[in-house]
Tab-separated table of C-alpha atoms in Angstrom:
chain	number	residue	atom	x	y	z
A	121	MET	CA	119.046	129.134	122.045
A	122	SER	CA	117.779	125.731	121.373
A	123	GLU	CA	118.250	124.152	118.100
A	124	LYS	CA	115.475	124.036	115.699
A	125	ILE	CA	113.867	120.687	115.388
A	126	ILE	CA	113.158	119.953	111.592
A	127	LEU	CA	109.962	117.524	111.318
A	128	GLU	CA	109.462	115.089	108.531
A	129	CYS	CA	105.996	116.470	107.579
A	130	PRO	CA	105.524	119.772	109.306
A	131	ASP	CA	102.762	120.987	106.775
A	132	ASP	CA	100.484	117.944	107.575
A	133	PRO	CA	99.943	117.199	111.264
A	134	VAL	CA	97.928	114.019	110.579
A	135	LEU	CA	100.530	112.575	108.495
A	136	GLN	CA	103.156	113.741	111.285
A	137	GLU	CA	101.240	111.789	113.738
A	138	ASP	CA	101.453	108.573	111.675
A	139	MET	CA	105.361	109.074	111.251
A	140	ASP	CA	105.823	109.691	115.010
A	141	ARG	CA	103.980	106.548	115.764
A	142	ILE	CA	106.035	104.531	113.344
A	143	GLY	CA	109.076	105.924	114.574
A	144	SER	CA	108.584	105.361	118.299
A	145	GLU	CA	106.724	102.036	118.139
A	146	PHE	CA	108.602	99.995	115.142
A	147	PRO	CA	109.776	97.388	117.348
A	148	PHE	CA	113.074	96.382	115.634
A	149	ALA	CA	114.479	99.971	114.870
A	150	GLY	CA	117.714	98.903	117.043
A	151	ASP	CA	118.295	96.214	114.444
A	152	MET	CA	118.612	98.964	111.730
A	153	SER	CA	120.569	101.291	113.885
A	154	GLY	CA	123.484	102.637	111.594
A	155	ALA	CA	122.071	101.014	108.446
A	156	THR	CA	121.989	102.555	104.925
A	157	VAL	CA	118.438	102.265	103.404
A	158	LEU	CA	117.726	102.816	99.525
A	159	VAL	CA	114.299	103.828	98.634
A	160	THR	CA	113.216	103.634	95.140
A	161	GLY	CA	110.020	105.721	94.229
A	162	SER	CA	110.880	107.854	97.155
A	163	THR	CA	108.547	110.783	96.139
A	164	GLY	CA	105.546	108.641	95.612
A	165	LEU	CA	102.915	107.959	98.177
A	166	ILE	CA	104.439	104.976	100.076
A	167	GLY	CA	108.095	105.340	99.118
A	168	SER	CA	107.980	109.014	100.756
A	169	GLN	CA	106.339	107.608	103.982
A	170	VAL	CA	108.991	105.017	104.292
A	171	VAL	CA	111.543	107.832	104.028
A	172	PHE	CA	109.706	109.880	106.565
A	173	ALA	CA	109.365	106.860	108.933
A	174	LEU	CA	113.094	105.971	108.881
A	175	CYS	CA	113.923	109.621	109.572
A	176	ALA	CA	111.269	109.732	112.395
A	177	MET	CA	113.234	106.986	113.924
A	178	ASN	CA	116.206	108.898	113.710
A	179	ARG	CA	114.837	111.757	115.320
A	180	LEU	CA	112.981	109.847	118.165
A	181	ARG	CA	115.147	107.109	118.835
A	182	ASP	CA	118.956	108.175	117.423
A	183	THR	CA	118.992	105.284	115.206
A	184	ASN	CA	121.282	107.182	112.721
A	185	ILE	CA	119.819	105.440	109.675
A	186	ARG	CA	121.123	106.828	106.405
A	187	VAL	CA	118.486	107.200	103.768
A	188	LEU	CA	119.219	107.144	100.110
A	189	ALA	CA	116.149	108.563	98.345
A	190	MET	CA	116.164	107.651	94.573
A	191	VAL	CA	114.424	110.177	92.520
A	192	ARG	CA	114.121	111.087	88.915
A	193	SER	CA	113.831	114.803	89.639
A	194	VAL	CA	115.614	116.835	92.346
A	195	GLU	CA	112.958	119.343	92.033
A	196	LYS	CA	110.089	117.135	92.829
A	197	ALA	CA	112.286	115.752	95.743
A	198	ARG	CA	112.644	119.195	97.419
A	199	GLU	CA	108.916	119.767	97.029
A	200	VAL	CA	108.053	116.501	98.708
A	201	PHE	CA	110.961	116.650	101.541
A	202	GLY	CA	111.713	120.216	101.991
A	203	GLU	CA	113.780	121.180	104.953
A	204	LEU	CA	114.122	117.525	105.870
A	205	ILE	CA	116.857	117.072	103.149
A	206	ASP	CA	119.025	119.720	105.000
A	207	ARG	CA	118.664	117.687	108.322
A	208	GLY	CA	121.355	115.341	107.177
A	209	ASP	CA	119.755	111.880	107.244
A	210	ILE	CA	118.510	111.836	103.616
A	211	ALA	CA	120.948	111.666	100.579
A	212	LEU	CA	119.297	112.073	97.071
A	213	VAL	CA	120.170	109.780	94.275
A	214	THR	CA	119.303	110.749	90.897
A	215	GLY	CA	118.522	108.054	88.496
A	216	ASP	CA	115.958	106.437	86.144
A	217	ILE	CA	114.770	102.967	87.785
A	218	THR	CA	114.894	101.253	84.203
A	219	GLU	CA	118.715	101.900	83.985
A	220	PRO	CA	121.402	100.018	85.853
A	221	ALA	CA	121.998	101.744	89.175
A	222	SER	CA	125.505	102.718	89.973
A	223	ILE	CA	125.786	103.877	93.660
A	224	ASP	CA	128.960	104.356	95.703
A	225	GLY	CA	129.228	103.044	99.281
A	226	ASN	CA	127.425	100.389	101.231
A	227	ILE	CA	123.967	99.578	101.088
A	228	ASP	CA	122.215	97.612	103.883
A	229	TYR	CA	118.632	97.588	102.871
A	230	ILE	CA	116.521	98.481	99.634
A	231	VAL	CA	112.887	99.241	99.602
A	232	HIS	CA	111.641	98.934	95.966
A	233	THR	CA	108.395	100.991	95.658
A	234	ALA	CA	109.023	102.643	92.197
A	235	SER	CA	105.947	102.000	89.851
A	236	PRO	CA	103.217	103.644	87.969
A	237	THR	CA	99.936	103.426	89.873
A	238	GLY	CA	97.128	105.027	87.713
A	239	SER	CA	94.750	102.678	85.768
A	240	ARG	CA	94.473	104.822	82.799
A	241	TYR	CA	98.225	104.912	82.728
A	242	PHE	CA	98.410	101.165	82.554
A	243	VAL	CA	96.078	101.310	79.317
A	244	ASP	CA	97.758	104.162	77.642
A	245	HIS	CA	101.319	103.298	78.275
A	246	PRO	CA	101.451	99.577	78.664
A	247	VAL	CA	104.967	99.185	77.172
A	248	GLU	CA	106.346	101.548	79.769
A	249	THR	CA	104.198	99.912	82.627
A	250	ILE	CA	105.932	96.597	81.840
A	251	ASP	CA	109.452	97.802	81.256
A	252	ILE	CA	109.276	99.768	84.868
A	253	ALA	CA	108.219	96.483	86.553
A	254	LEU	CA	110.794	94.041	84.668
A	255	LYS	CA	113.830	96.348	84.168
A	256	GLY	CA	113.442	98.360	87.353
A	257	THR	CA	113.175	95.272	89.570
A	258	LYS	CA	116.074	93.432	87.768
A	259	ASN	CA	118.179	96.620	88.243
A	260	MET	CA	117.424	96.505	92.029
A	261	LEU	CA	117.968	92.806	92.399
A	262	GLU	CA	121.428	93.073	90.785
A	263	LEU	CA	122.203	96.005	92.930
A	264	SER	CA	121.084	94.044	95.969
A	265	LEU	CA	123.424	91.164	94.715
A	266	GLU	CA	126.666	93.518	94.155
A	267	LYS	CA	125.988	95.237	97.682
A	268	LYS	CA	125.247	92.230	99.740
A	269	VAL	CA	122.365	93.674	101.276
A	270	LYS	CA	120.481	92.308	104.579
A	271	ALA	CA	117.048	92.361	103.044
A	272	MET	CA	115.233	94.029	100.236
A	273	VAL	CA	111.489	94.353	99.730
A	274	TYR	CA	109.796	94.519	96.588
A	275	LEU	CA	106.447	96.199	96.500
A	276	SER	CA	103.861	94.097	94.542
A	277	SER	CA	100.099	94.385	94.347
A	278	LEU	CA	96.816	92.418	94.874
A	279	GLU	CA	96.461	92.531	91.094
A	280	VAL	CA	98.803	89.523	90.847
A	281	TYR	CA	95.852	87.403	91.813
A	282	GLY	CA	93.774	88.445	88.770
A	283	THR	CA	89.998	87.707	88.859
A	284	PRO	CA	89.581	85.077	91.577
A	285	ASP	CA	86.981	82.324	91.330
A	286	ARG	CA	83.525	83.110	92.597
A	287	ASP	CA	83.681	81.006	95.494
A	288	GLN	CA	87.152	81.982	96.757
A	289	GLU	CA	86.339	83.769	100.018
A	290	TRP	CA	89.794	84.748	101.032
A	291	MET	CA	92.893	84.891	99.052
A	292	THR	CA	95.925	83.412	100.503
A	293	GLU	CA	99.508	83.814	99.070
A	294	THR	CA	99.065	80.531	97.249
A	295	ASP	CA	95.592	81.183	95.635
A	296	PHE	CA	95.486	82.676	92.040
A	297	GLY	CA	92.657	83.858	89.730
A	298	ARG	CA	92.643	84.609	85.809
A	299	ILE	CA	94.419	87.468	84.004
A	300	ASP	CA	93.942	87.882	80.517
A	301	PRO	CA	97.508	88.604	78.896
A	302	ALA	CA	95.828	89.954	75.847
A	303	LYS	CA	94.306	93.251	77.272
A	304	THR	CA	96.494	96.156	77.541
A	305	ARG	CA	95.364	96.765	81.000
A	306	SER	CA	96.972	93.458	81.893
A	307	SER	CA	100.476	95.226	81.699
A	308	TYR	CA	100.510	96.124	85.281
A	309	SER	CA	99.343	92.754	86.720
A	310	GLU	CA	101.551	90.593	84.436
A	311	GLY	CA	104.330	92.889	84.938
A	312	LYS	CA	103.983	92.546	88.916
A	313	ARG	CA	103.598	88.820	88.303
A	314	MET	CA	106.810	88.428	86.477
A	315	ALA	CA	108.673	90.705	88.689
A	316	GLU	CA	107.714	88.551	91.681
A	317	CYS	CA	108.851	85.638	89.669
A	318	MET	CA	112.146	87.537	88.996
A	319	CYS	CA	112.640	88.127	92.878
A	320	VAL	CA	111.995	84.485	93.813
A	321	SER	CA	114.341	83.506	90.963
A	322	TYR	CA	117.237	85.685	92.333
A	323	ALA	CA	116.392	84.503	95.789
A	324	SER	CA	116.900	80.892	94.599
A	325	GLU	CA	119.819	81.175	92.473
A	326	TYR	CA	121.742	83.912	93.911
A	327	SER	CA	120.688	83.972	97.437
A	328	VAL	CA	119.249	87.500	97.343
A	329	PRO	CA	117.403	88.260	100.645
A	330	VAL	CA	114.301	89.526	98.845
A	331	ARG	CA	110.817	89.573	100.204
A	332	ILE	CA	107.495	90.614	98.410
A	333	ALA	CA	104.767	92.785	99.990
A	334	ARG	CA	101.251	92.309	98.124
A	335	LEU	CA	99.623	95.614	99.184
A	336	SER	CA	95.938	95.918	98.826
A	337	GLN	CA	94.756	99.461	97.518
A	338	THR	CA	96.375	101.782	100.045
A	339	PHE	CA	95.487	105.233	100.895
A	340	GLY	CA	95.717	107.879	103.844
A	341	PRO	CA	97.202	111.297	104.660
A	342	GLY	CA	99.853	112.151	101.968
A	343	VAL	CA	97.566	111.305	98.721
A	344	ARG	CA	97.483	114.107	96.467
A	345	TYR	CA	94.208	116.050	96.070
A	346	ASP	CA	94.216	115.388	92.151
A	347	ASP	CA	94.968	111.613	92.349
A	348	ASN	CA	92.750	110.017	89.942
A	349	ARG	CA	92.161	106.627	91.832
A	350	VAL	CA	88.609	105.928	92.613
A	351	PHE	CA	89.126	106.411	96.461
A	352	MET	CA	90.271	110.146	95.709
A	353	ASP	CA	87.547	110.376	93.123
A	354	PHE	CA	84.988	109.808	95.734
A	355	SER	CA	86.583	112.014	98.282
A	356	ARG	CA	86.960	114.802	95.808
A	357	SER	CA	83.287	114.884	94.923
A	358	ALA	CA	82.295	114.740	98.712
A	359	ILE	CA	84.644	117.306	99.674
A	360	GLU	CA	83.197	119.723	96.718
A	361	GLN	CA	79.623	118.533	97.662
A	362	ARG	CA	79.221	117.015	94.280
A	363	ASP	CA	77.163	113.607	93.808
A	364	ILE	CA	79.469	110.752	93.163
A	365	LEU	CA	79.236	109.825	89.583
A	366	MET	CA	80.258	105.823	89.107
A	367	HIS	CA	80.727	104.345	85.510
A	368	THR	CA	80.187	100.705	86.820
A	369	GLN	CA	77.759	99.261	89.059
A	370	GLY	CA	80.247	99.074	91.752
A	371	ARG	CA	79.896	95.542	92.687
A	372	THR	CA	83.743	94.536	92.769
A	373	VAL	CA	84.456	93.936	96.622
A	374	ARG	CA	88.069	94.432	97.911
A	375	THR	CA	90.033	94.959	101.211
A	376	TYR	CA	92.067	98.269	101.767
A	377	LEU	CA	94.866	99.167	103.630
A	378	TYR	CA	96.021	102.557	105.481
A	379	THR	CA	99.229	104.140	104.384
A	380	ALA	CA	100.937	104.044	107.974
A	381	ASP	CA	99.982	100.468	108.213
A	382	ALA	CA	101.509	99.564	104.775
A	383	VAL	CA	104.889	101.458	105.888
A	384	MET	CA	105.097	99.291	109.154
A	385	ALA	CA	104.735	96.246	107.155
A	386	ILE	CA	107.243	96.947	104.980
A	387	LEU	CA	109.656	97.524	107.873
A	388	TYR	CA	108.610	94.250	109.444
A	389	LEU	CA	109.494	92.669	106.351
A	390	LEU	CA	112.731	94.215	106.106
A	391	ALA	CA	113.335	93.064	109.768
A	392	ARG	CA	111.441	89.691	109.920
A	393	GLY	CA	110.499	88.593	106.451
A	394	GLU	CA	111.362	85.263	105.040
A	395	ASN	CA	113.684	85.442	101.762
A	396	GLY	CA	111.881	84.535	98.563
A	397	GLN	CA	108.574	84.786	100.126
A	398	ALA	CA	105.379	86.785	99.457
A	399	TYR	CA	103.076	88.386	101.812
A	400	ASN	CA	99.610	89.765	101.677
A	401	VAL	CA	99.372	93.235	103.192
A	402	THR	CA	95.641	94.415	104.040
A	403	ASN	CA	93.173	95.133	106.797
A	404	PRO	CA	90.625	92.227	106.301
A	405	GLY	CA	88.067	94.275	108.162
A	406	THR	CA	87.976	96.722	105.275
A	407	ALA	CA	86.302	94.279	102.701
A	408	ILE	CA	83.598	96.413	101.106
A	409	SER	CA	82.168	96.706	97.551
A	410	ILE	CA	82.878	99.831	95.466
A	411	LEU	CA	79.114	100.963	95.491
A	412	ASN	CA	79.159	100.808	99.369
A	413	MET	CA	82.373	102.566	99.754
A	414	ALA	CA	80.865	105.436	97.691
A	415	ARG	CA	77.730	105.479	99.922
A	416	LEU	CA	80.088	105.561	103.049
A	417	VAL	CA	81.890	108.518	101.574
A	418	CYS	CA	78.640	110.114	100.810
A	419	LYS	CA	77.384	109.479	104.505
A	420	THR	CA	80.819	110.718	106.280
A	421	ILE	CA	82.829	113.071	104.256
A	422	GLY	CA	79.677	114.261	102.100
A	423	ASN	CA	77.753	114.685	105.345
A	424	LYS	CA	74.609	113.024	103.684
A	425	LYS	CA	74.242	115.969	101.462
A	426	ILE	CA	75.411	114.161	98.307
A	427	GLN	CA	74.508	110.901	96.574
A	428	VAL	CA	75.949	108.152	94.459
A	429	MET	CA	74.759	108.287	90.702
A	430	ILE	CA	75.443	105.431	88.244
A	431	ASP	CA	76.259	106.108	84.565
A	432	ALA	CA	77.567	102.609	83.828
A	433	GLU	CA	79.006	102.270	80.206
A	434	GLU	CA	79.125	98.902	78.084
A	435	ASP	CA	83.045	99.496	77.592
A	436	GLU	CA	84.287	99.891	81.190
A	437	GLY	CA	87.668	99.132	79.868
A	438	LYS	CA	88.380	102.306	78.278
A	439	PHE	CA	88.582	103.894	81.984
A	440	GLY	CA	91.256	101.455	82.887
A	441	TYR	CA	88.922	99.463	85.363
A	442	ASN	CA	89.652	95.810	86.090
A	443	PRO	CA	86.946	93.384	85.610
A	444	GLU	CA	84.300	92.964	88.144
A	445	MET	CA	85.521	90.639	91.162
A	446	VAL	CA	85.449	89.914	94.844
A	447	ILE	CA	88.824	89.660	96.231
A	448	ARG	CA	89.686	89.674	99.985
A	449	LEU	CA	93.412	89.280	100.847
A	450	ASP	CA	94.089	87.128	103.892
A	451	PRO	CA	97.007	88.777	105.900
A	452	SER	CA	97.504	85.621	108.311
A	453	LYS	CA	101.081	85.132	106.960
A	454	LEU	CA	102.122	88.613	107.532
A	455	GLU	CA	100.539	88.652	110.944
A	456	ALA	CA	102.370	85.811	112.123
A	457	LEU	CA	105.302	88.252	112.144
A	458	GLY	CA	103.721	90.360	114.681
A	459	TRP	CA	102.271	92.933	112.299
A	460	ARG	CA	98.642	93.981	112.637
A	461	ALA	CA	96.579	96.726	110.480
A	462	THR	CA	95.389	99.336	112.847
A	463	THR	CA	93.002	101.701	110.964
A	464	ASP	CA	89.568	100.906	109.793
A	465	LEU	CA	88.028	102.430	106.534
A	466	GLU	CA	86.033	105.307	107.807
A	467	THR	CA	89.217	106.561	109.797
A	468	MET	CA	91.261	106.145	106.801
A	469	TYR	CA	89.021	108.376	104.823
A	470	ASP	CA	88.759	110.924	107.891
A	471	ARG	CA	92.568	111.126	108.178
A	472	MET	CA	93.188	111.327	104.483
A	473	THR	CA	90.689	114.172	103.881
A	474	ARG	CA	91.028	116.312	107.180
A	475	LYS	CA	93.355	118.883	105.829
A	476	TRP	CA	90.929	119.750	102.725
A	477	ARG	CA	87.688	119.813	104.814
A	478	PRO	CA	86.241	122.817	106.240
A	479	ASN	CA	86.991	123.196	110.126
């Protein structure tokens, strides 16, 4: 009798396709053979998919990577990883990212994804948002120094750029806009900025091999149905055949990123990134306004049976929204390492929502 093959995402065929692609196509998998990789925030959207991708490399290419998944709740970890925990390539590490980490044994790589992601959380819990960014990142940098890791990747955000100047067409890694530090919503943006500065400071003073990934807003299969970010708000309305209600005029323009493309970028930075450097991670072809993105969802997921309704309020800040802006990230620096985004916006929505839509 043949041994049962335990897949990484057996309940989500679309996500499994993505993990199979990364596991089979990542060009530097051989360099990571036999390595131990610590992933923080491992039950979150991106952290969990980094874990899945590494495990897929083990299954498809016998890389024998040992994955340490840092979690706060073992119960949630078992919900996310299921039978994969019993396959043998994942070990759960329980801990709070804001406390110094004590982990026995060797660690070769660290992927630090742990962070709050909800805009409303940043407004309601600004102190905790800042604490997680600063204490959590310092603890991982100290662990990197102690374990003499080969590479660490810190997940930052496009929000470090603030509000760009109106005439700034594309944002490179050396361009910055304005952030008002007197706004509680800035707890996330300023926290990420300071965490980045801490990363480059550790790289400079202690030669910690840390690289920074500045991700644009990222989504795809694996997003929870009750996620409250705007892309899922739109999707939920379309799936439930409700008109999309917007509380702004939707003039903000951003570029977006598919989850599997984000995971591949993180792996590229582990393997080929330059120490102390930041890299934009985005799909430049996805630049679109919030309003036009809502219209796209109405047309595709909503099958043209719903429409966009605007009920803009004077105080948009109470929803945790950023100021209106146009921000298109330029990923040329990362592309020079060989990485390319593969998935357009319409496909991102299709693949994210496929399991919830009627056949």
